[in-house]
Amino acid sequence: MARRKIIAGNWKMNMTPSEAVELINTLKPLVATEDADVVFCVPAIDIIPAMEAAKGSNINIGAENMYFEEKGAYTGEISPAMLTDVGVKYVIIGHSERREYFAETDETVNKKVLKAFEHGITPIICCGESLTQREQGVTIDWIRQQIKIAFLNVTADQAKTAVIAYEPIWAIGTGKVATTEQAQEVCAAIRACIKEIYDEATAEAIRIQYGGSVSAASAPELFAQPDIDGGLVGGAALKPDFGKIVNYK
Ligand code: PGA
């Protein structure tokens, strides 16, 4: 069975709640499609107004982060129940910016992934290598390690529903998109790693996105690769161009 594409926007720390409503109203007709899942991962404070604005459309509203505890003395964090209470079904976990600026590790990523599944939220699990790692030829080893730790104690049934975003750090926000070959090579290696951890059926079911300077120009070729099931899009998700990315065919 062919995997359904999933195209997600990562708004990062952009858009006030009123700007969010305006952007969703602009993008709503442009991202209409029956061929792919469309997700807008927005800042926590934008989630509720974004949900309202997206009502009746094919846009799913997701979160950019979530904590791995149920509740309590964790000032500033958002709990899984806070997300599910308002209908959030997707959450980005372990984005490289969270790893770089907010000290997230493969271990905290794993805790968050387990917690997301416990609450029925689909994690969009990020992995990716630095430029140094790529130049030193350790990309695949590095990504395999990230994946193996992220999926520790995750069942095959859960893994089948997960989304992995392969995002080479050197391609994020730089305008330097990975070549189609580079992106496909790593996404295929991720699928092989999932097959090793679980089995063929799980590897065939899991969806793997490419992220890093995806644009309307680069999306068609990237998304046509056998192991690339869509994209995680930053900068271009804030523009009408996102409509072209979603309707890349
Ligand atoms: P970019 O960001 O598309 O602006 O490179 C992608 C991401 O960080 O998810």
Coordinates of C-alpha atoms and ligand atoms in Angstrom, one line a residue:
M1 CA 0.0 0.0 0.0
A2 CA 1.3 3.4 -0.9
R3 CA 2.1 5.6 2.0
R4 CA 0.1 8.8 2.3
K5 CA 2.2 11.9 2.0
I6 CA 2.4 14.2 5.0
I7 CA 3.4 17.8 4.6
A8 CA 3.9 19.9 7.7
G9 CA 4.8 23.5 8.4
N10 CA 7.0 24.3 11.3
W11 CA 6.3 27.9 12.2
K12 CA 9.0 28.1 14.8
M13 CA 8.9 31.3 16.9
N14 CA 6.9 33.3 14.3
M15 CA 3.3 34.7 14.2
T16 CA 1.4 36.2 17.0
P17 CA -2.1 34.8 17.5
S18 CA -3.8 37.4 15.3
E19 CA -1.1 37.0 12.6
A20 CA -1.7 33.2 12.8
V21 CA -5.4 33.6 12.1
E22 CA -4.7 35.8 9.2
L23 CA -2.1 33.4 7.7
I24 CA -4.4 30.4 8.1
N25 CA -7.2 32.3 6.4
T26 CA -4.8 33.1 3.5
L27 CA -3.4 29.6 3.2
K28 CA -6.7 27.7 3.7
P29 CA -7.8 27.6 0.1
L30 CA -4.2 27.2 -1.2
V31 CA -3.4 24.0 0.8
A32 CA -6.7 22.3 0.1
T33 CA -5.9 18.7 -1.1
E34 CA -7.1 15.2 -0.7
D35 CA -3.8 13.6 -1.6
A36 CA -1.8 14.4 1.6
D37 CA -2.1 15.1 5.3
V38 CA -1.4 18.8 5.9
V39 CA -0.2 19.9 9.4
F40 CA 0.6 23.3 10.7
C41 CA 2.8 23.1 13.8
V42 CA 2.4 26.4 15.5
P43 CA 3.6 28.2 18.7
A44 CA 1.7 27.0 21.8
I45 CA -0.2 30.3 22.2
D46 CA -1.4 30.1 18.6
I47 CA -2.8 26.6 18.8
I48 CA -6.4 27.5 19.9
P49 CA -7.0 30.5 17.6
A50 CA -5.3 28.4 14.8
M51 CA -7.7 25.6 15.4
E52 CA -10.6 27.9 15.2
A53 CA -9.4 29.5 12.0
A54 CA -8.7 26.1 10.4
K55 CA -12.1 24.6 11.3
G56 CA -13.8 23.0 8.3
S57 CA -10.6 22.8 6.3
N58 CA -8.1 20.0 5.8
I59 CA -5.5 21.7 8.0
N60 CA -4.4 19.9 11.1
I61 CA -3.0 22.0 13.9
G62 CA 0.1 20.5 15.6
A63 CA 2.5 21.7 18.4
E64 CA 6.2 22.4 18.1
N65 CA 7.2 20.8 21.4
M66 CA 5.8 19.1 24.5
Y67 CA 7.1 18.0 27.9
F68 CA 7.4 14.4 28.9
E69 CA 5.8 14.7 32.4
E70 CA 2.1 14.6 33.0
K71 CA 1.9 17.8 35.1
G72 CA 3.5 19.6 37.9
A73 CA 6.3 22.0 38.7
Y74 CA 7.8 22.5 35.3
T75 CA 7.4 26.2 34.7
G76 CA 6.9 27.2 31.1
E77 CA 6.3 23.7 29.8
I78 CA 3.2 22.3 27.9
S79 CA 1.8 18.9 28.9
P80 CA 0.5 16.3 26.6
A81 CA -3.0 16.5 28.1
M82 CA -3.0 20.3 27.5
L83 CA -2.5 19.5 23.8
T84 CA -5.0 16.7 23.5
D85 CA -7.6 18.6 25.4
V86 CA -7.8 21.1 22.5
G87 CA -7.6 18.4 19.8
V88 CA -3.9 18.5 18.9
K89 CA -2.9 15.3 17.1
Y90 CA 0.7 16.0 16.0
V91 CA 3.8 17.3 17.9
I92 CA 7.3 18.0 16.6
I93 CA 9.8 16.3 18.9
G94 CA 13.6 16.9 19.0
H95 CA 13.9 19.6 16.4
S96 CA 17.6 20.5 16.0
E97 CA 16.9 23.9 17.3
R98 CA 15.5 22.4 20.5
R99 CA 18.6 20.2 20.7
E100 CA 20.9 23.2 20.1
Y101 CA 19.3 25.9 22.2
F102 CA 17.3 24.0 24.8
A103 CA 19.5 21.1 25.6
E104 CA 17.3 18.4 24.3
T105 CA 19.1 15.0 23.9
D106 CA 18.3 11.7 22.3
E107 CA 17.2 10.5 25.7
T108 CA 14.7 13.4 26.3
V109 CA 13.5 12.9 22.7
N110 CA 12.8 9.2 23.6
K111 CA 10.9 10.2 26.7
K112 CA 8.8 12.7 24.8
V113 CA 8.1 10.2 22.0
L114 CA 6.8 7.6 24.5
K115 CA 4.7 10.2 26.2
A116 CA 3.2 11.4 22.9
F117 CA 2.2 7.8 22.0
E118 CA 0.7 7.3 25.5
H119 CA -1.6 10.2 24.8
G120 CA -2.4 9.3 21.2
I121 CA -0.4 12.2 19.7
T122 CA 1.6 11.4 16.6
P123 CA 5.2 12.5 17.1
I124 CA 7.1 14.1 14.2
I125 CA 10.6 12.9 15.3
C126 CA 13.5 15.0 14.0
C127 CA 16.9 13.8 13.2
G128 CA 19.8 15.2 11.2
E129 CA 23.5 15.6 11.0
S130 CA 25.8 18.7 11.2
L131 CA 28.0 19.8 8.3
T132 CA 31.1 18.5 10.1
Q133 CA 29.4 15.1 10.5
R134 CA 28.5 15.0 6.8
E135 CA 32.0 16.0 5.8
Q136 CA 33.5 13.4 8.1
G137 CA 31.3 10.7 6.5
V138 CA 29.5 9.7 9.7
T139 CA 26.0 10.9 8.7
I140 CA 24.4 7.4 8.5
D141 CA 26.0 6.2 11.7
W142 CA 24.8 9.3 13.5
I143 CA 21.2 9.2 12.2
R144 CA 21.0 5.5 13.0
Q145 CA 22.0 6.2 16.6
Q146 CA 19.4 9.1 16.9
I147 CA 16.7 6.8 15.5
K148 CA 17.6 3.8 17.7
I149 CA 17.5 5.9 20.9
A150 CA 14.3 7.8 19.8
F151 CA 12.5 4.5 19.3
L152 CA 13.6 2.8 22.5
N153 CA 10.6 0.9 24.1
V154 CA 8.3 2.1 21.3
T155 CA 6.2 -0.8 20.1
A156 CA 5.9 -1.7 16.4
D157 CA 2.3 -0.7 16.3
Q158 CA 3.2 2.7 17.6
A159 CA 6.2 3.0 15.3
K160 CA 4.0 2.3 12.3
T161 CA 2.1 5.5 13.0
A162 CA 5.1 7.7 13.7
V163 CA 6.5 10.4 11.4
I164 CA 10.3 10.9 11.1
A165 CA 11.7 14.2 9.8
Y166 CA 15.2 13.9 8.3
E167 CA 16.6 17.4 8.5
P168 CA 20.3 17.9 7.8
I169 CA 21.2 20.8 10.1
W170 CA 23.3 22.5 7.5
A171 CA 20.2 22.7 5.2
I172 CA 17.8 24.3 7.8
G173 CA 17.1 28.0 7.1
T174 CA 20.2 28.3 4.9
G175 CA 18.6 28.0 1.5
K176 CA 21.0 25.1 1.0
V177 CA 18.7 22.2 0.3
A178 CA 20.2 18.7 0.3
T179 CA 20.4 17.2 -3.1
T180 CA 17.6 14.7 -4.0
E181 CA 20.2 11.9 -3.8
Q182 CA 21.5 12.9 -0.4
A183 CA 17.9 13.2 1.0
Q184 CA 16.8 9.9 -0.5
E185 CA 19.9 8.1 0.6
V186 CA 19.4 9.0 4.3
C187 CA 15.7 8.5 4.2
A188 CA 16.3 5.0 2.8
A189 CA 18.8 4.3 5.6
I190 CA 16.3 5.4 8.2
R191 CA 13.7 3.0 6.7
A192 CA 16.3 0.2 6.8
C193 CA 17.1 1.0 10.4
I194 CA 13.4 0.8 11.3
K195 CA 13.2 -2.5 9.5
E196 CA 16.2 -3.7 11.6
I197 CA 14.6 -2.6 14.9
Y198 CA 11.1 -3.9 14.0
D199 CA 10.2 -5.6 10.7
E200 CA 9.4 -5.0 7.1
A201 CA 5.8 -4.1 7.7
T202 CA 6.7 -1.3 10.2
A203 CA 9.4 0.0 7.9
E204 CA 6.9 0.1 5.0
A205 CA 4.3 1.9 7.1
I206 CA 6.3 4.6 8.8
R207 CA 6.4 8.0 7.1
I208 CA 9.7 9.8 6.6
Q209 CA 9.8 13.5 5.7
Y210 CA 12.7 15.5 4.4
G211 CA 13.2 19.0 5.9
G212 CA 15.7 21.8 5.3
S213 CA 15.0 24.7 2.9
V214 CA 12.2 22.9 1.1
S215 CA 10.7 25.3 -1.5
A216 CA 8.0 25.1 -4.2
A217 CA 10.9 24.5 -6.6
S218 CA 12.6 21.7 -4.8
A219 CA 9.5 19.9 -3.4
P220 CA 8.4 18.0 -6.5
E221 CA 11.6 16.1 -7.0
L222 CA 12.2 15.5 -3.3
F223 CA 8.7 14.2 -2.7
A224 CA 8.9 11.9 -5.7
Q225 CA 11.7 9.8 -4.1
P226 CA 10.7 6.3 -3.0
D227 CA 11.6 6.9 0.6
I228 CA 10.5 10.5 1.1
D229 CA 6.9 10.8 2.2
G230 CA 6.6 14.5 2.4
G231 CA 8.3 17.4 4.1
L232 CA 8.8 19.5 7.2
V233 CA 8.9 23.0 6.0
G234 CA 10.1 26.1 8.0
G235 CA 10.5 29.4 6.2
A236 CA 8.3 28.5 3.2
A237 CA 5.4 27.4 5.4
L238 CA 4.8 31.1 6.3
K239 CA 4.1 32.1 2.7
P240 CA 1.6 31.4 0.0
D241 CA 4.3 29.2 -1.5
F242 CA 3.3 26.6 1.1
G243 CA 0.2 26.0 -1.1
K244 CA 2.5 25.1 -4.0
I245 CA 4.5 22.7 -1.8
V246 CA 1.4 20.9 -0.6
N247 CA 0.1 20.7 -4.2
Y248 CA 3.6 19.8 -5.5
K249 CA 2.4 17.4 -8.2
Ligands
PGA1 P1 13.5 25.6 6.7 O1 13.2 24.9 8.2 O2 12.5 25.0 5.8 O3 13.3 27.1 7.0 O4 14.9 25.3 6.4 C1 12.9 23.6 8.2 C2 12.8 23.1 9.7 O5 13.6 23.6 10.5 O6 11.9 22.3 10.0

